CSV table of C-alpha atoms in Angstrom, one decimal:
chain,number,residue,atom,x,y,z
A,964,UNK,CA,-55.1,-20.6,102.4
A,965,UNK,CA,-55.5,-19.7,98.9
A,966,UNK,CA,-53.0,-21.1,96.4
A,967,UNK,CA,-50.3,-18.2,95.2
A,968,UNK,CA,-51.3,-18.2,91.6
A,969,UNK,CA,-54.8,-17.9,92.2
A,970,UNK,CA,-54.2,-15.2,94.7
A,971,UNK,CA,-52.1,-13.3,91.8
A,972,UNK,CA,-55.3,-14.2,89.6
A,973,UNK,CA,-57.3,-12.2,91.7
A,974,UNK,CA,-55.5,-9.3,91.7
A,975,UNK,CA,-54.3,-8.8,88.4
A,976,UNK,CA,-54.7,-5.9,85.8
A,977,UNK,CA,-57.5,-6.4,83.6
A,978,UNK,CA,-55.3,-4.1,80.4
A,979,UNK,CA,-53.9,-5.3,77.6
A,980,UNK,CA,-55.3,-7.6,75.0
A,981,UNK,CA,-57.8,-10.0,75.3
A,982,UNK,CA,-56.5,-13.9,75.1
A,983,UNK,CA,-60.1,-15.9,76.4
A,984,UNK,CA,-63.3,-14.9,77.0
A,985,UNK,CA,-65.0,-17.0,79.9
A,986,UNK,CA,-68.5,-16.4,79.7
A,987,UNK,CA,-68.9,-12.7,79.5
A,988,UNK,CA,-65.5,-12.1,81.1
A,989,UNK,CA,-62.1,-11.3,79.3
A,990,UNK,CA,-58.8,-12.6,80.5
A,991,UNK,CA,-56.4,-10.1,79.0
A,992,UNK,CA,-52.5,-10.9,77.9
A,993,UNK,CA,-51.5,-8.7,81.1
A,994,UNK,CA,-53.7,-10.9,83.5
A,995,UNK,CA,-51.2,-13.6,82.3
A,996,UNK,CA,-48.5,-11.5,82.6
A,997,UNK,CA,-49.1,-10.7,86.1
A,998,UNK,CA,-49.8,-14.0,87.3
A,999,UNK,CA,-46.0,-15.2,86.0
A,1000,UNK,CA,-44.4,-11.9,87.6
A,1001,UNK,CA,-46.4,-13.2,91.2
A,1002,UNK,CA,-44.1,-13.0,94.1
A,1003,UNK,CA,-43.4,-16.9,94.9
A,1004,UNK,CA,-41.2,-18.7,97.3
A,1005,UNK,CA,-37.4,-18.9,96.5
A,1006,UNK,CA,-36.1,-20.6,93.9
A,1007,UNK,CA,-39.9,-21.7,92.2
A,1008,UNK,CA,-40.1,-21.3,88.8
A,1009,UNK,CA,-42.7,-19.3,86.9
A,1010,UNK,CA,-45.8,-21.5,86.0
A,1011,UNK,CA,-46.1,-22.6,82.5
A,1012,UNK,CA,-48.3,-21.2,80.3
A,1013,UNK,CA,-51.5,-23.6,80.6
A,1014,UNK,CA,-51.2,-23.1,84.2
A,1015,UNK,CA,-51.3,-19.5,84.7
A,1016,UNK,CA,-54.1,-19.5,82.0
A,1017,UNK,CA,-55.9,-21.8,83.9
A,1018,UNK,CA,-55.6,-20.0,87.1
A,1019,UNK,CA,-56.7,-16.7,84.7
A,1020,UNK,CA,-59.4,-18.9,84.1
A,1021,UNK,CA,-60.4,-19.6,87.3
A,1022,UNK,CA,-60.1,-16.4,88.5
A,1023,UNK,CA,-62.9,-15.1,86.1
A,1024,UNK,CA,-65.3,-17.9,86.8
A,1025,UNK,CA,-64.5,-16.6,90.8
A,1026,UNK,CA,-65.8,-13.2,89.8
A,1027,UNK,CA,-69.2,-14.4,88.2
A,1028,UNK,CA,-69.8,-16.5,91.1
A,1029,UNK,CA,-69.3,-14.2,93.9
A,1030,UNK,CA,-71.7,-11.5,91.7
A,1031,UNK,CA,-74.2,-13.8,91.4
A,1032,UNK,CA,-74.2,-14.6,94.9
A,1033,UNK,CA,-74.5,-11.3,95.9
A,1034,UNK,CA,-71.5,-10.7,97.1
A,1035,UNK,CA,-71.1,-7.2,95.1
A,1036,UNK,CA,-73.6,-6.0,98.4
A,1037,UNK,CA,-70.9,-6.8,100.8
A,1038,UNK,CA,-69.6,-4.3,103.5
A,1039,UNK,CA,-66.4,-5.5,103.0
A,1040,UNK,CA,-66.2,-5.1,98.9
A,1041,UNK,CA,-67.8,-1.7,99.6
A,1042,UNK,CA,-65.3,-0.4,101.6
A,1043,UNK,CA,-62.4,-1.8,99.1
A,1044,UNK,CA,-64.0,-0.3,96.7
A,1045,UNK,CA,-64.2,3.2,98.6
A,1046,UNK,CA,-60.7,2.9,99.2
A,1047,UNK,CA,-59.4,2.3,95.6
A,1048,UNK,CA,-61.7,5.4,94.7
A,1049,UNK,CA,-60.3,7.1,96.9
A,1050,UNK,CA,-56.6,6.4,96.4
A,1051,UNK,CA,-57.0,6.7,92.2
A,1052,UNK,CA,-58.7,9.9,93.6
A,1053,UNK,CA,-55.5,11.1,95.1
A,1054,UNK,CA,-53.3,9.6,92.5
A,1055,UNK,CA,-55.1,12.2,90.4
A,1056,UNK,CA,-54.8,14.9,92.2
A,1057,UNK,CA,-51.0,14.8,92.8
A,1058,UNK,CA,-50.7,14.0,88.8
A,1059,UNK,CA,-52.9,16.7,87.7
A,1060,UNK,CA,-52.6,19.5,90.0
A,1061,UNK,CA,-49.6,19.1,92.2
A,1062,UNK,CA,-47.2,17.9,89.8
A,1063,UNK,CA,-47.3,20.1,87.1
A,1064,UNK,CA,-46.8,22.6,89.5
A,1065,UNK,CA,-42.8,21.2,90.1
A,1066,UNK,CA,-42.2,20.7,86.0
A,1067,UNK,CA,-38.7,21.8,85.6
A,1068,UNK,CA,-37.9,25.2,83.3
A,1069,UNK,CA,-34.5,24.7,80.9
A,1070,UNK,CA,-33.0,27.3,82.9
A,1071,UNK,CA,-33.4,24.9,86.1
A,1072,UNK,CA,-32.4,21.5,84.2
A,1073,UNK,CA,-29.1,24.0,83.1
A,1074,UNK,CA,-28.5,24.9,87.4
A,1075,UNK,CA,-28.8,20.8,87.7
A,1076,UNK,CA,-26.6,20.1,84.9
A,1077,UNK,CA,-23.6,22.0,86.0
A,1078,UNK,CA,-24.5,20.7,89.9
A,1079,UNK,CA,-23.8,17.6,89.1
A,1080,UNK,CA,-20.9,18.6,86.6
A,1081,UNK,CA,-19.0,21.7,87.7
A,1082,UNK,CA,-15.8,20.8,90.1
A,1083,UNK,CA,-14.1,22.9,92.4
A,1084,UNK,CA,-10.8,22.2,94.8
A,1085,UNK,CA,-10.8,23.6,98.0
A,1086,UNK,CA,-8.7,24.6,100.6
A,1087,UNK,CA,-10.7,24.9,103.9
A,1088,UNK,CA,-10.8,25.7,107.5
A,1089,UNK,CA,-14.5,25.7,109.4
A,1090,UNK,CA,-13.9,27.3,112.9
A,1091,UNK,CA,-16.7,27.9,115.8
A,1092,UNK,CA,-17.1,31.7,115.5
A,1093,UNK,CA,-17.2,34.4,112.8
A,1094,UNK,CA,-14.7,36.7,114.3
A,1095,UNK,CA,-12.8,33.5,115.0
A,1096,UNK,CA,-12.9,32.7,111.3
A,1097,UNK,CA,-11.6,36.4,109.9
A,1098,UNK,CA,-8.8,36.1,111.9
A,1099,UNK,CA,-8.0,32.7,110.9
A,1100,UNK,CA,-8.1,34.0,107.3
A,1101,UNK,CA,-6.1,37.0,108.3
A,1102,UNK,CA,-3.2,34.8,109.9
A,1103,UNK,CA,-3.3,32.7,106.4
A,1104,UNK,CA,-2.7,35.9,104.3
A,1105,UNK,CA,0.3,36.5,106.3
A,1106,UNK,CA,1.4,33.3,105.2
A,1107,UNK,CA,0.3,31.2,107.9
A,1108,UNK,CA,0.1,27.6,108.2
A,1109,UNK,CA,-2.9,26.0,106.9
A,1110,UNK,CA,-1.9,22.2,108.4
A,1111,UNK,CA,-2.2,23.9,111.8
A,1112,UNK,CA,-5.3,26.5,111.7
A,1113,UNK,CA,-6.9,22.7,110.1
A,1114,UNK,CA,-6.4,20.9,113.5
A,1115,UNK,CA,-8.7,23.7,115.1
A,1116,UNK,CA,-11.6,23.0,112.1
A,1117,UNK,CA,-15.3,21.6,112.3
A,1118,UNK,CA,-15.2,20.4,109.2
A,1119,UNK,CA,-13.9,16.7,109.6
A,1120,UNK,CA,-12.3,16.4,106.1
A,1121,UNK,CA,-10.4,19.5,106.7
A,1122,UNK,CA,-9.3,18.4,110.2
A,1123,UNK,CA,-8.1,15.1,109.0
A,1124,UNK,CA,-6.2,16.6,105.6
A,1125,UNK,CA,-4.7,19.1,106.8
A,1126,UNK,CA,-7.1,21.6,105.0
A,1127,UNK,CA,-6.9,20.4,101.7
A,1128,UNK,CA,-10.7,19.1,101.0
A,1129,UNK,CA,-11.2,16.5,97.9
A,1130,UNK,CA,-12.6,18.0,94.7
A,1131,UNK,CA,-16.2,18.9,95.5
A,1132,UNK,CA,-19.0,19.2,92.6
A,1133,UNK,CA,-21.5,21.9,93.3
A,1134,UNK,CA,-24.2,19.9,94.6
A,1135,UNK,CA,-21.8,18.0,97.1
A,1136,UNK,CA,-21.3,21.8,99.1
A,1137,UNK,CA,-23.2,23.7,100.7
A,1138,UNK,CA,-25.4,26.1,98.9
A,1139,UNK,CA,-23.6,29.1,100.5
A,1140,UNK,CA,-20.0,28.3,100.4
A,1141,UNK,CA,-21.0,26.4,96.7
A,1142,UNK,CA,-22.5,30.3,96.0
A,1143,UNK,CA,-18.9,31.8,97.0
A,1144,UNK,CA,-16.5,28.9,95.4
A,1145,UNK,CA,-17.8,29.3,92.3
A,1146,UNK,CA,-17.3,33.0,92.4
A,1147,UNK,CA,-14.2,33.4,94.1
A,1148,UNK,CA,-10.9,34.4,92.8
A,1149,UNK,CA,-8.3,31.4,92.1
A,1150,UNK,CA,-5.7,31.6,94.5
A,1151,UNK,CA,-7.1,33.9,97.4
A,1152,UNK,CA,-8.7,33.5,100.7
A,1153,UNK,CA,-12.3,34.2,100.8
A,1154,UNK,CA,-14.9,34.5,103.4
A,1155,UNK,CA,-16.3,33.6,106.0
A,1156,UNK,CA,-19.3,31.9,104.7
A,1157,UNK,CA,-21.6,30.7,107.2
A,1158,UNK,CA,-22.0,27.0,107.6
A,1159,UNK,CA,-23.7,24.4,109.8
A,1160,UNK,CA,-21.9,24.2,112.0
A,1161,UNK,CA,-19.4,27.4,111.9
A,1162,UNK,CA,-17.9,29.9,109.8
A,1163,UNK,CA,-15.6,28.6,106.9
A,1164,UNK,CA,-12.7,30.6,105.4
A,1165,UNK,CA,-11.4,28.9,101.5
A,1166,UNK,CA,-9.0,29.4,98.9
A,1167,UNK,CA,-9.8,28.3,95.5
A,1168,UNK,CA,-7.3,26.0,94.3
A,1169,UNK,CA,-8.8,24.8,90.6
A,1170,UNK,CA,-12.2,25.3,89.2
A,1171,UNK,CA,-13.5,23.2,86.2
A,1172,UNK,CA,-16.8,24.4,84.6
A,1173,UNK,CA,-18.4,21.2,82.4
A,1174,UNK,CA,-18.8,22.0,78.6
A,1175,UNK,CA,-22.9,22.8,77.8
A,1176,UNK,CA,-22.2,20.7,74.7
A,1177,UNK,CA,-22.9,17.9,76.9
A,1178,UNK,CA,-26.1,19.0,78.6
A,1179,UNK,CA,-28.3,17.8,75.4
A,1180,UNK,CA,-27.5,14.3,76.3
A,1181,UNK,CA,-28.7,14.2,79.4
A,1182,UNK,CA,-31.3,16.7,79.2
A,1183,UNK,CA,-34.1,14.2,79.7
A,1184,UNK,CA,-32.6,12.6,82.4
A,1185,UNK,CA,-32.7,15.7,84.6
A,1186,UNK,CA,-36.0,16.4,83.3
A,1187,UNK,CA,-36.7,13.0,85.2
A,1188,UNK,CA,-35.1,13.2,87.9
A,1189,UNK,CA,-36.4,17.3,88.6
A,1190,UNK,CA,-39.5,15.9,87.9
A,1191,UNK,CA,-39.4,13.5,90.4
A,1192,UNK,CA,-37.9,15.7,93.2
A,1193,UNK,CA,-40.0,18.8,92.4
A,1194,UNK,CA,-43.1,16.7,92.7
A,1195,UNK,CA,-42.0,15.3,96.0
A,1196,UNK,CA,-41.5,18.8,97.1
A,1197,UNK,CA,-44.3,20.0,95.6
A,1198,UNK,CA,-46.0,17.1,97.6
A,1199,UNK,CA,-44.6,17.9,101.2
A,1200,UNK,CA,-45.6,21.8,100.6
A,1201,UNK,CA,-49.2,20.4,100.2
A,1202,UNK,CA,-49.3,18.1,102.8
A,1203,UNK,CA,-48.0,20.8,105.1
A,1204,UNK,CA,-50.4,23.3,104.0
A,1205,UNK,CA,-53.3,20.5,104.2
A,1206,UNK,CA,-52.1,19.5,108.4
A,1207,UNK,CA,-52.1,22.9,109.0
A,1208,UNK,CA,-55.5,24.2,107.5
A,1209,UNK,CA,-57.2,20.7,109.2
A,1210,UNK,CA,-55.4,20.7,112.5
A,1211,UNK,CA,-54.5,17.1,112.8
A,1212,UNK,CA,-53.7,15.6,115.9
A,1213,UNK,CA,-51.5,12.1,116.5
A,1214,UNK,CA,-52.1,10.6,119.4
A,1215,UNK,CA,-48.0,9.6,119.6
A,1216,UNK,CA,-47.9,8.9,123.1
A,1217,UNK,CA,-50.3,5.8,122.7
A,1218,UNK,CA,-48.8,5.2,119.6
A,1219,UNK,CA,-44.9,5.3,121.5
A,1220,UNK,CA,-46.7,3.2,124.5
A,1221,UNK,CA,-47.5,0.1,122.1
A,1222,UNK,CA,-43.4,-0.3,121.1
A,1223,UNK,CA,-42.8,-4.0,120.8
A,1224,UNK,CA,-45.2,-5.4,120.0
A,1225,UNK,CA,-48.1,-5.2,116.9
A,1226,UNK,CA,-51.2,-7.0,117.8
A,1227,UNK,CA,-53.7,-5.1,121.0
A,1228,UNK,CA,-56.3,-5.5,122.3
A,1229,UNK,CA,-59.8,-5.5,121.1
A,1230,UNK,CA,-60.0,-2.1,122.4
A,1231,UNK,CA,-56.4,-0.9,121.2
A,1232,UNK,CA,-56.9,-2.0,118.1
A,1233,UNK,CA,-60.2,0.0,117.7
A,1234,UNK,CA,-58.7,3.0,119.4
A,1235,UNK,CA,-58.2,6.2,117.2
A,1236,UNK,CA,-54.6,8.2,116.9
A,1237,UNK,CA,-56.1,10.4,114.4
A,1238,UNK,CA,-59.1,11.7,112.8
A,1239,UNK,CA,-59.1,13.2,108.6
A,1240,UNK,CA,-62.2,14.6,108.1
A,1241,UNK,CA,-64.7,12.6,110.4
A,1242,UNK,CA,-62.5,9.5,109.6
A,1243,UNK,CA,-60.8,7.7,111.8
A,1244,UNK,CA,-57.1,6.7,111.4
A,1245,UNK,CA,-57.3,3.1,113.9
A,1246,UNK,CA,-54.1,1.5,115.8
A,1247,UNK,CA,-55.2,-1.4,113.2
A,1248,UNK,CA,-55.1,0.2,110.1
A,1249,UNK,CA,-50.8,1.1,111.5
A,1250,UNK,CA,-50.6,-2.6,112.5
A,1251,UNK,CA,-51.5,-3.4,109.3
A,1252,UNK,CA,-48.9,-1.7,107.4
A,1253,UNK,CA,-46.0,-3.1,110.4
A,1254,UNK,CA,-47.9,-6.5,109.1
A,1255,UNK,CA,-47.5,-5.6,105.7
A,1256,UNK,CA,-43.9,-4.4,105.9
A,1257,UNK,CA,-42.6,-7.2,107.9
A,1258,UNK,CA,-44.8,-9.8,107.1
A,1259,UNK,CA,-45.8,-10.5,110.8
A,1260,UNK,CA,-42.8,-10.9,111.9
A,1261,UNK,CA,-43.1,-9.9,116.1
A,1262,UNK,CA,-39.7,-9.0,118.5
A,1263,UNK,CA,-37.8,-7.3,115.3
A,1264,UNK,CA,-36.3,-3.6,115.7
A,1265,UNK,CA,-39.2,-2.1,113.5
A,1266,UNK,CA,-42.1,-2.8,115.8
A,1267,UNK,CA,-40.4,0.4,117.8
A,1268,UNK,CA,-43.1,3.3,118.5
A,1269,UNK,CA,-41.2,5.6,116.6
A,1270,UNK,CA,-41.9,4.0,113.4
A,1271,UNK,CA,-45.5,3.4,114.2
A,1272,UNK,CA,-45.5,7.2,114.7
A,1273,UNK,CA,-43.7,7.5,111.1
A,1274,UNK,CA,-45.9,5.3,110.2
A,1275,UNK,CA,-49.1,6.9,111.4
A,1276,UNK,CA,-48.7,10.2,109.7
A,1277,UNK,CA,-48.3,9.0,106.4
A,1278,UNK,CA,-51.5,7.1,106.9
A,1279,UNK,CA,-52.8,10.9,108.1
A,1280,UNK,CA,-51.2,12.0,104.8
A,1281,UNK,CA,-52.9,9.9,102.5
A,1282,UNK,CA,-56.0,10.5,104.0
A,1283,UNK,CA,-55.2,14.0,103.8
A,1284,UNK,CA,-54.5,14.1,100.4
A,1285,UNK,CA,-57.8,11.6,99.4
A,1286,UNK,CA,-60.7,14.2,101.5
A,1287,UNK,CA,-58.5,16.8,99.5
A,1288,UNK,CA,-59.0,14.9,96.0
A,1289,UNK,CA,-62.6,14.2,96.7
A,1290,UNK,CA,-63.4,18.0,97.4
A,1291,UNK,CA,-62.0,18.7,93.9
A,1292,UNK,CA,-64.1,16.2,92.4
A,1293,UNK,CA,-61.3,13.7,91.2
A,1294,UNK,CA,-63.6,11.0,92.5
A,1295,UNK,CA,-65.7,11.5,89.4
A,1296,UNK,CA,-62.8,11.1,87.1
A,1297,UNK,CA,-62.7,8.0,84.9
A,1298,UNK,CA,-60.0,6.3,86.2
A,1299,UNK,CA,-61.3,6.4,90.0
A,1300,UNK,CA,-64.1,5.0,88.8
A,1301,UNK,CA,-62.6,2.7,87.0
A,1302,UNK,CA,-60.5,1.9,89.9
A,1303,UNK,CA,-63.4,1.3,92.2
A,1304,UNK,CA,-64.6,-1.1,89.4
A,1305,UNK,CA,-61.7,-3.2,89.1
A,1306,UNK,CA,-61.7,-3.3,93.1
A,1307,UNK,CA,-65.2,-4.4,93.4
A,1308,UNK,CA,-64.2,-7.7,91.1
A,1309,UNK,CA,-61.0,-8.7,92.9
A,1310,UNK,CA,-62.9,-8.0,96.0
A,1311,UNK,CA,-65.8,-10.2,94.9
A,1312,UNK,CA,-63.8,-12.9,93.9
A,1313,UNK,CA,-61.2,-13.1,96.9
A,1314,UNK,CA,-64.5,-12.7,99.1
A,1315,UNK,CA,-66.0,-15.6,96.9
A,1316,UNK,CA,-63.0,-17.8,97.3
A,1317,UNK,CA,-62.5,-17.4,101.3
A,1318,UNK,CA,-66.3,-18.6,101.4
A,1319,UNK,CA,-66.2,-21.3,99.7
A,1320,UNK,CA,-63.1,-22.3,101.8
A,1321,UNK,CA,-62.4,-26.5,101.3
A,1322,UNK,CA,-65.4,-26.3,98.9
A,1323,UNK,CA,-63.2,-24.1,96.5
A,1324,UNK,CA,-62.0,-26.9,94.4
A,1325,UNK,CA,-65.0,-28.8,93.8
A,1326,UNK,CA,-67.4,-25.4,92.9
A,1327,UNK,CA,-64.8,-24.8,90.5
A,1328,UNK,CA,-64.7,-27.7,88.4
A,1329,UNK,CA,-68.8,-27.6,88.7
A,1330,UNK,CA,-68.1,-23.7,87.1
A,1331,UNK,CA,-65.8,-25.1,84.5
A,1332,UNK,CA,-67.7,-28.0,83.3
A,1333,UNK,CA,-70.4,-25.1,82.3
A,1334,UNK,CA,-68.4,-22.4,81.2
A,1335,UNK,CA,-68.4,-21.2,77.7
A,1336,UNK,CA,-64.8,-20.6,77.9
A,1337,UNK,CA,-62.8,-19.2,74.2
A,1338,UNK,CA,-59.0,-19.2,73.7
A,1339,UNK,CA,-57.5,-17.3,71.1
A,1340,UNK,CA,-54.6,-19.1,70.9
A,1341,UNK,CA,-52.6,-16.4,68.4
A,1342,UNK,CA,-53.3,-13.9,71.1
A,1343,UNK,CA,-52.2,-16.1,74.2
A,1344,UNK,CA,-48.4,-17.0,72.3
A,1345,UNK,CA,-48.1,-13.4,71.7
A,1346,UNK,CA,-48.6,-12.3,75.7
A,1347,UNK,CA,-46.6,-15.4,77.1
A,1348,UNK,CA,-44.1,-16.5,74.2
A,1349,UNK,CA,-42.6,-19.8,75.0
């Protein structure tokens, strides 16, 4: 097994500035920086500096290594490499073409502003039918009691208070009845307003509309966070549209048949549940992400077919969304390519590394004691300041 930092070496982000050159390869401030953020086991301190730099060192010497053993030629770096072209590729495409597509307008950030601000008390009572629910309201304008038409509602709060809800904000009701609150008299029954489940007749009991003056202040965080939920949406909508248009099939029912268990056999693991564009979704490519998730842990609730299922389509979704970015040519875009560089050196090395096996240590001394191997030191106390 390879040690942690060097494993973190290998997979580090070659941005930021430059702190040693080892041969004709940079180690960069953010290299170092990643290698101290690296997951470790509880309660083990970061490295020190000379360490990680070390291990930044090694990393790079790893790289030349595997390169000039041909490693670059690989199957396996060629379909890492694939793979992080493809997944920049996508990345793109939901930046540059999906996205913008959800960017907020003022009048919406406004809606949002006063849904999360606006208040409204309520009196309440849901009941099963429409007709059911007008004559509720009627027998309230005679002066009924609202305690007892409550015991007969859907809606639990009501049931349990007697009618008399909590204050609600706009976004914490319904659409519909949020519509007819905010536009109902004070004082006098209203409805009914459809709801899920039952009709709901209301009396407005306050209403307290929040001051614009404080919507500059948070203007940019509900830019953000539209942002973020229009592109999600924006992101469904596509992926809906892309199932559709390339009729893809799961094959749930071997997925559902495997519950309990990750690992197959040789055949189950090779067996297909869904095909994006020629390319085959495997039950080992799902086994890999339960592995990834839980770390290959076995007899846990999450190994349930269900989740495999779950699990399954978003690996249909990204592949989906990469045959979609291809198509559009984001594959040619600098950062895939880019991408597919920086995966064709961590692959080299970590490929490099495995190979060398118990022989790792000694080949890299050998590499160091012929290294041309610059520090600047100025550069390396500003990235990891002691």
């Amino acid at each position: 097994m390879l040690p942690v930092l060097l494993l973190a070496a290998l997979s580090a982000s070659p941005a930021g500035e430059a702190v040693a050159t080892v041969n004709d390869r940079t180690v960069t401030s953010a290299d170092l920086q990643a290698r101290r953020d690296a997951p470790r086991p509880h309660g083990q301190p970061a490295p020190a500096r000379p360490a990680l730099l070390r291990d930044a060192i090694d990393a790079a010497l790893l790289e030349a290594d595997g390169y000039a053993a041909g490693l670059a030629r690989d199957p396996e770096v060629a379909g890492q490499v694939d793979a992080a072209r493809r997944r920049a590729a996508a990345e793109r495409l939901v930046r540059e073409e999906i996205a913008p597509a959800a960017a907020p307008s003022e009048a919406q950030l406004l809606e949002l502003f006063h849904a999360g601000a606006d208040e409204v008390d309520l009196e309440l009572v849901a009941l099963a039918g429409e007709e059911a629910a007008r004559a509720a309201r009627a027998r309230l304008e005679r002066g009924g009691s609202l305690a007892e038409e409550a015991r007969a509602s859907l809606q639990p709060e009501s049931q349990r208070s007697g009618g008399r809800l909590a204050p609600k904000r706009r976004a914490e009701l319904p659409p519909a009845l949020a519509a007819a609150a905010f536009s109902a008299p004070l004082g006098s029954w209203s409805g009914p307003v459809a709801l899920s489940p039952g009709h709901a007749v209301f009396r407005v009991v306050a209403r307290r509309i929040a001051d614009e003056k404080g919507f500059p202040d948070r203007r940019e965080q509900l830019r953000a966070f539209a942002r973020k939920q229009g592109t999600e949406q924006a992101r469904a909508h596509a992926l809906r549209q892309l199932r559709a248009r390339e009729k893809v099939a799961l094959d749930e029912a071997f997925l559902l048949s495997t519950a309990g268990r990750v690992e197959g056999s040789p055949a189950e693991m090779e067996q297909a549940v869904a095909v994006v564009g020629g390319r085959a979704i495997r039950y080992r490519d799902v086994a890999a992400e339960l592995t990834r998730l839980f770390g290959g842990r076995t007899g846990v609730h999450g190994m349930g077919g269900k989740l495999k299922v779950d699990l399954a389509w978003l690996l249909v979704d990204q592949a989906l969304l990469e045959k979609e970015a291809l198509a559009r040519g984001h594959g040619d875009a600098p950062e895939a390519k880019a991408a597919a560089a920086l995966a064709e050196r961590r692959a080299v090395a970590a490929l490099q590394a495995r190979r060398l096996g118990p022989a790792l240590a000694d080949r890299l001394a050998e590499l160091r004691r012929t290294a041309r191997i610059r520090i600047d030191e100025a550069a390396l106390a500003r990235a990891l300041p002691e």
